[in-house]
């Protein structure tokens, strides 16, 4: 039915948006991205389309086996994220934009955007985790640790927070704290070999 509407009116943004949702449900990322690009061109104020398009680019980049294509998709996610945050400045939108910036290795810019998002009332543990990742990749480990410790309070069951926090402590040579973070992660994911390896690596230095 939506295809019929689009045939009659190729600029029907709402029908294009629904077609993209159907494509995403079928895991057809290429089809969804092509359709969402049409929707945003036809209606530049369609926030739902910008949100889905940014997310779709991130999903395709994360699952790509071609580094060059993944890099291109991350840059496309940044571009569409810029379109999104012109319309929405809530923490969810800025967090998605920050994720795109991290994917494209624009760490300082990601940290700046996510820093602002963490002050929003709807900021989540994911926002703080990504802020920690951005600071960590930018080698600002004190700020990374501060963000990740807050993320751990908001999302105490998120193993990735402890993985990143342990790494930030380890690089900062705070081995006892690194060990504690890795042990918390291992308690949540006992079969994860990375935590076991990290614990063994820092244990001799943790005093």
mmCIF file of C-alpha atoms in Angstrom:
data_model
loop_
_atom_site.group_PDB
_atom_site.id
_atom_site.type_symbol
_atom_site.label_atom_id
_atom_site.label_comp_id
_atom_site.label_asym_id
_atom_site.label_seq_id
_atom_site.Cartn_x
_atom_site.Cartn_y
_atom_site.Cartn_z
ATOM 1 C CA UNK A 1 0.000 0.000 0.000
ATOM 2 C CA UNK A 2 2.796 2.429 0.858
ATOM 3 C CA UNK A 3 4.556 1.599 -2.420
ATOM 4 C CA UNK A 4 1.367 2.466 -4.289
ATOM 5 C CA UNK A 5 1.183 5.808 -2.495
ATOM 6 C CA UNK A 6 4.820 6.564 -3.368
ATOM 7 C CA UNK A 7 4.173 5.680 -7.029
ATOM 8 C CA UNK A 8 1.355 8.219 -7.098
ATOM 9 C CA UNK A 9 3.327 10.771 -5.069
ATOM 10 C CA UNK A 10 7.107 10.148 -4.936
ATOM 11 C CA UNK A 11 7.441 12.977 -2.398
ATOM 12 C CA UNK A 12 5.120 11.431 0.192
ATOM 13 C CA UNK A 13 7.597 11.519 3.104
ATOM 14 C CA UNK A 14 5.375 9.688 5.572
ATOM 15 C CA UNK A 15 4.914 6.700 3.261
ATOM 16 C CA UNK A 16 8.663 6.634 2.604
ATOM 17 C CA UNK A 17 9.253 6.690 6.360
ATOM 18 C CA UNK A 18 6.938 3.715 6.916
ATOM 19 C CA UNK A 19 8.549 1.814 4.029
ATOM 20 C CA UNK A 20 11.948 2.396 5.676
ATOM 21 C CA UNK A 21 10.619 1.039 8.980
ATOM 22 C CA UNK A 22 9.481 -2.123 7.164
ATOM 23 C CA UNK A 23 12.937 -2.444 5.551
ATOM 24 C CA UNK A 24 14.629 -2.064 8.949
ATOM 25 C CA UNK A 25 12.352 -4.759 10.419
ATOM 26 C CA UNK A 26 13.572 -7.075 7.635
ATOM 27 C CA UNK A 27 17.188 -6.006 8.346
ATOM 28 C CA UNK A 28 17.407 -4.500 4.857
ATOM 29 C CA UNK A 29 19.700 -1.637 5.847
ATOM 30 C CA UNK A 30 20.561 -0.646 2.273
ATOM 31 C CA UNK A 31 16.886 -0.307 1.345
ATOM 32 C CA UNK A 32 16.065 1.573 4.547
ATOM 33 C CA UNK A 33 18.936 4.027 4.085
ATOM 34 C CA UNK A 34 17.989 4.749 0.464
ATOM 35 C CA UNK A 35 14.343 5.313 1.413
ATOM 36 C CA UNK A 36 15.140 7.467 4.457
ATOM 37 C CA UNK A 37 17.456 9.647 2.402
ATOM 38 C CA UNK A 38 14.528 10.284 0.043
ATOM 39 C CA UNK A 39 12.262 11.067 3.003
ATOM 40 C CA UNK A 40 14.672 13.617 4.520
ATOM 41 C CA UNK A 41 15.216 15.303 1.154
ATOM 42 C CA UNK A 42 11.455 15.636 0.710
ATOM 43 C CA UNK A 43 10.862 16.834 4.275
ATOM 44 C CA UNK A 44 13.921 18.231 6.036
ATOM 45 C CA UNK A 45 11.970 18.668 9.283
ATOM 46 C CA UNK A 46 11.031 14.995 9.664
ATOM 47 C CA UNK A 47 12.822 14.209 12.933
ATOM 48 C CA UNK A 48 11.839 10.528 12.937
ATOM 49 C CA UNK A 49 13.459 10.006 9.540
ATOM 50 C CA UNK A 50 16.704 11.731 10.610
ATOM 51 C CA UNK A 51 16.812 9.609 13.776
ATOM 52 C CA UNK A 52 16.242 6.328 11.932
ATOM 53 C CA UNK A 53 18.686 7.264 9.180
ATOM 54 C CA UNK A 54 21.493 8.052 11.636
ATOM 55 C CA UNK A 55 20.804 4.800 13.477
ATOM 56 C CA UNK A 56 20.715 2.801 10.221
ATOM 57 C CA UNK A 57 24.077 4.179 9.096
ATOM 58 C CA UNK A 58 25.557 3.253 12.489
ATOM 59 C CA UNK A 59 24.144 -0.281 12.270
ATOM 60 C CA UNK A 60 25.481 -0.775 8.747
ATOM 61 C CA UNK A 61 28.901 0.576 9.727
ATOM 62 C CA UNK A 62 29.076 -1.717 12.780
ATOM 63 C CA UNK A 63 28.269 -4.821 10.714
ATOM 64 C CA UNK A 64 30.434 -3.992 7.679
ATOM 65 C CA UNK A 65 33.453 -6.155 6.898
ATOM 66 C CA UNK A 66 34.930 -3.447 4.658
ATOM 67 C CA UNK A 67 36.765 -0.782 6.722
ATOM 68 C CA UNK A 68 36.453 1.836 3.967
ATOM 69 C CA UNK A 69 32.679 1.338 3.699
ATOM 70 C CA UNK A 70 32.317 1.398 7.481
ATOM 71 C CA UNK A 71 34.270 4.665 7.642
ATOM 72 C CA UNK A 72 32.045 6.172 4.948
ATOM 73 C CA UNK A 73 28.916 5.096 6.838
ATOM 74 C CA UNK A 74 30.189 6.615 10.087
ATOM 75 C CA UNK A 75 30.803 9.906 8.270
ATOM 76 C CA UNK A 76 27.304 9.682 6.766
ATOM 77 C CA UNK A 77 25.941 9.094 10.279
ATOM 78 C CA UNK A 78 27.705 12.292 11.398
ATOM 79 C CA UNK A 79 26.126 14.191 8.507
ATOM 80 C CA UNK A 80 22.627 12.914 9.273
ATOM 81 C CA UNK A 81 23.235 13.397 12.995
ATOM 82 C CA UNK A 82 23.926 17.063 12.276
ATOM 83 C CA UNK A 83 20.541 17.211 10.538
ATOM 84 C CA UNK A 84 18.932 15.542 13.535
ATOM 85 C CA UNK A 85 20.311 17.844 16.233
ATOM 86 C CA UNK A 86 19.154 20.890 14.286
ATOM 87 C CA UNK A 87 15.640 19.651 15.076
ATOM 88 C CA UNK A 88 16.159 17.862 18.384
ATOM 89 C CA UNK A 89 18.537 18.781 21.201
ATOM 90 C CA UNK A 90 17.397 16.215 23.773
ATOM 91 C CA UNK A 91 19.878 13.748 25.267
ATOM 92 C CA UNK A 92 18.700 10.832 23.100
ATOM 93 C CA UNK A 93 19.348 12.714 19.851
ATOM 94 C CA UNK A 94 22.696 14.130 21.002
ATOM 95 C CA UNK A 95 23.765 10.682 22.268
ATOM 96 C CA UNK A 96 23.089 9.214 18.820
ATOM 97 C CA UNK A 97 25.089 12.055 17.255
ATOM 98 C CA UNK A 98 27.909 11.453 19.748
ATOM 99 C CA UNK A 99 27.953 7.769 18.826
ATOM 100 C CA UNK A 100 28.377 8.744 15.167
ATOM 101 C CA UNK A 101 31.234 11.117 16.035
ATOM 102 C CA UNK A 102 33.001 8.378 18.021
ATOM 103 C CA UNK A 103 32.568 5.987 15.095
ATOM 104 C CA UNK A 104 34.184 8.528 12.780
ATOM 105 C CA UNK A 105 37.018 9.058 15.300
ATOM 106 C CA UNK A 106 36.072 12.691 16.013
ATOM 107 C CA UNK A 107 36.635 12.125 19.724
ATOM 108 C CA UNK A 108 37.089 15.688 20.989
ATOM 109 C CA UNK A 109 33.963 16.823 19.134
ATOM 110 C CA UNK A 110 32.044 13.820 20.490
ATOM 111 C CA UNK A 111 33.123 14.627 24.032
ATOM 112 C CA UNK A 112 31.948 18.228 23.652
ATOM 113 C CA UNK A 113 28.523 17.176 22.366
ATOM 114 C CA UNK A 114 28.049 14.410 24.934
ATOM 115 C CA UNK A 115 29.217 16.636 27.794
ATOM 116 C CA UNK A 116 26.282 18.925 27.066
ATOM 117 C CA UNK A 117 23.904 15.971 26.811
ATOM 118 C CA UNK A 118 24.832 14.644 30.264
ATOM 119 C CA UNK A 119 23.372 17.765 31.870
ATOM 120 C CA UNK A 120 19.946 17.051 30.350
ATOM 121 C CA UNK A 121 17.283 15.556 32.657
ATOM 122 C CA UNK A 122 16.814 12.588 30.285
ATOM 123 C CA UNK A 123 20.537 11.703 30.184
ATOM 124 C CA UNK A 124 21.113 7.967 30.588
ATOM 125 C CA UNK A 125 23.977 5.696 31.564
ATOM 126 C CA UNK A 126 24.623 5.143 27.836
ATOM 127 C CA UNK A 127 25.251 8.873 27.344
ATOM 128 C CA UNK A 128 27.776 8.883 30.186
ATOM 129 C CA UNK A 129 29.389 5.664 28.941
ATOM 130 C CA UNK A 130 29.865 7.146 25.464
ATOM 131 C CA UNK A 131 31.236 10.340 27.028
ATOM 132 C CA UNK A 132 33.758 8.186 28.879
ATOM 133 C CA UNK A 133 34.705 6.399 25.655
ATOM 134 C CA UNK A 134 35.140 9.724 23.826
ATOM 135 C CA UNK A 135 37.398 11.135 26.579
ATOM 136 C CA UNK A 136 39.326 7.865 26.770
ATOM 137 C CA UNK A 137 39.993 7.773 23.025
ATOM 138 C CA UNK A 138 41.061 11.423 23.233
ATOM 139 C CA UNK A 139 43.469 10.280 26.019
ATOM 140 C CA UNK A 140 41.816 12.488 28.631
ATOM 141 C CA UNK A 141 41.677 9.702 31.205
ATOM 142 C CA UNK A 142 40.723 11.737 34.314
ATOM 143 C CA UNK A 143 37.574 12.963 32.546
ATOM 144 C CA UNK A 144 36.967 9.473 31.137
ATOM 145 C CA UNK A 145 37.113 7.974 34.632
ATOM 146 C CA UNK A 146 34.742 10.612 36.056
ATOM 147 C CA UNK A 147 32.164 9.954 33.311
ATOM 148 C CA UNK A 148 32.474 6.168 33.544
ATOM 149 C CA UNK A 149 32.167 6.117 37.340
ATOM 150 C CA UNK A 150 28.909 8.072 37.006
ATOM 151 C CA UNK A 151 27.801 5.710 34.209
ATOM 152 C CA UNK A 152 28.435 2.753 36.528
ATOM 153 C CA UNK A 153 26.106 4.303 39.127
ATOM 154 C CA UNK A 154 23.376 4.848 36.524
ATOM 155 C CA UNK A 155 23.858 1.503 34.731
ATOM 156 C CA UNK A 156 25.440 -0.897 37.253
ATOM 157 C CA UNK A 157 24.635 -3.944 35.107
ATOM 158 C CA UNK A 158 26.385 -2.680 31.955
ATOM 159 C CA UNK A 159 29.548 -4.773 31.543
ATOM 160 C CA UNK A 160 30.943 -2.427 28.888
ATOM 161 C CA UNK A 161 31.180 0.372 31.461
ATOM 162 C CA UNK A 162 33.503 -1.755 33.632
ATOM 163 C CA UNK A 163 35.554 -2.812 30.624
ATOM 164 C CA UNK A 164 36.172 0.809 29.650
ATOM 165 C CA UNK A 165 36.610 1.991 33.253
ATOM 166 C CA UNK A 166 39.157 -0.747 33.939
ATOM 167 C CA UNK A 167 41.075 0.255 30.828
ATOM 168 C CA UNK A 168 41.096 3.956 31.820
ATOM 169 C CA UNK A 169 42.351 3.094 35.325
ATOM 170 C CA UNK A 170 44.966 0.688 33.928
ATOM 171 C CA UNK A 171 46.375 3.220 31.457
ATOM 172 C CA UNK A 172 46.467 5.746 34.330
ATOM 173 C CA UNK A 173 48.450 3.164 36.361
ATOM 174 C CA UNK A 174 45.729 2.982 39.030
ATOM 175 C CA UNK A 175 46.032 -0.785 39.069
ATOM 176 C CA UNK A 176 44.019 -1.566 42.207
ATOM 177 C CA UNK A 177 41.047 0.392 40.855
ATOM 178 C CA UNK A 178 41.512 -1.202 37.433
ATOM 179 C CA UNK A 179 41.435 -4.654 39.049
ATOM 180 C CA UNK A 180 38.241 -3.795 40.957
ATOM 181 C CA UNK A 181 36.547 -2.584 37.745
ATOM 182 C CA UNK A 182 37.569 -5.692 35.805
ATOM 183 C CA UNK A 183 36.386 -7.921 38.655
ATOM 184 C CA UNK A 184 32.968 -6.232 38.647
ATOM 185 C CA UNK A 185 32.755 -6.820 34.904
ATOM 186 C CA UNK A 186 33.793 -10.464 35.328
ATOM 187 C CA UNK A 187 31.109 -10.954 37.989
ATOM 188 C CA UNK A 188 28.507 -9.770 35.480
ATOM 189 C CA UNK A 189 30.002 -11.715 32.550
ATOM 190 C CA UNK A 190 31.865 -14.699 34.032
ATOM 191 C CA UNK A 191 32.424 -16.349 30.651
ATOM 192 C CA UNK A 192 34.004 -13.248 29.052
ATOM 193 C CA UNK A 193 37.668 -14.106 28.356
ATOM 194 C CA UNK A 194 38.688 -10.431 28.088
ATOM 195 C CA UNK A 195 37.891 -9.779 31.741
ATOM 196 C CA UNK A 196 39.818 -12.875 32.851
ATOM 197 C CA UNK A 197 42.835 -11.807 30.805
ATOM 198 C CA UNK A 198 42.639 -8.216 32.099
ATOM 199 C CA UNK A 199 42.412 -9.370 35.721
ATOM 200 C CA UNK A 200 45.498 -11.559 35.331
ATOM 201 C CA UNK A 201 47.356 -8.720 33.615
ATOM 202 C CA UNK A 202 46.818 -6.089 36.332
ATOM 203 C CA UNK A 203 46.742 -8.309 39.412
ATOM 204 C CA UNK A 204 50.560 -8.335 39.923
ATOM 205 C CA UNK A 205 50.593 -4.509 40.006
ATOM 206 C CA UNK A 206 47.493 -4.006 42.181
ATOM 207 C CA UNK A 207 48.631 -3.329 45.748
#
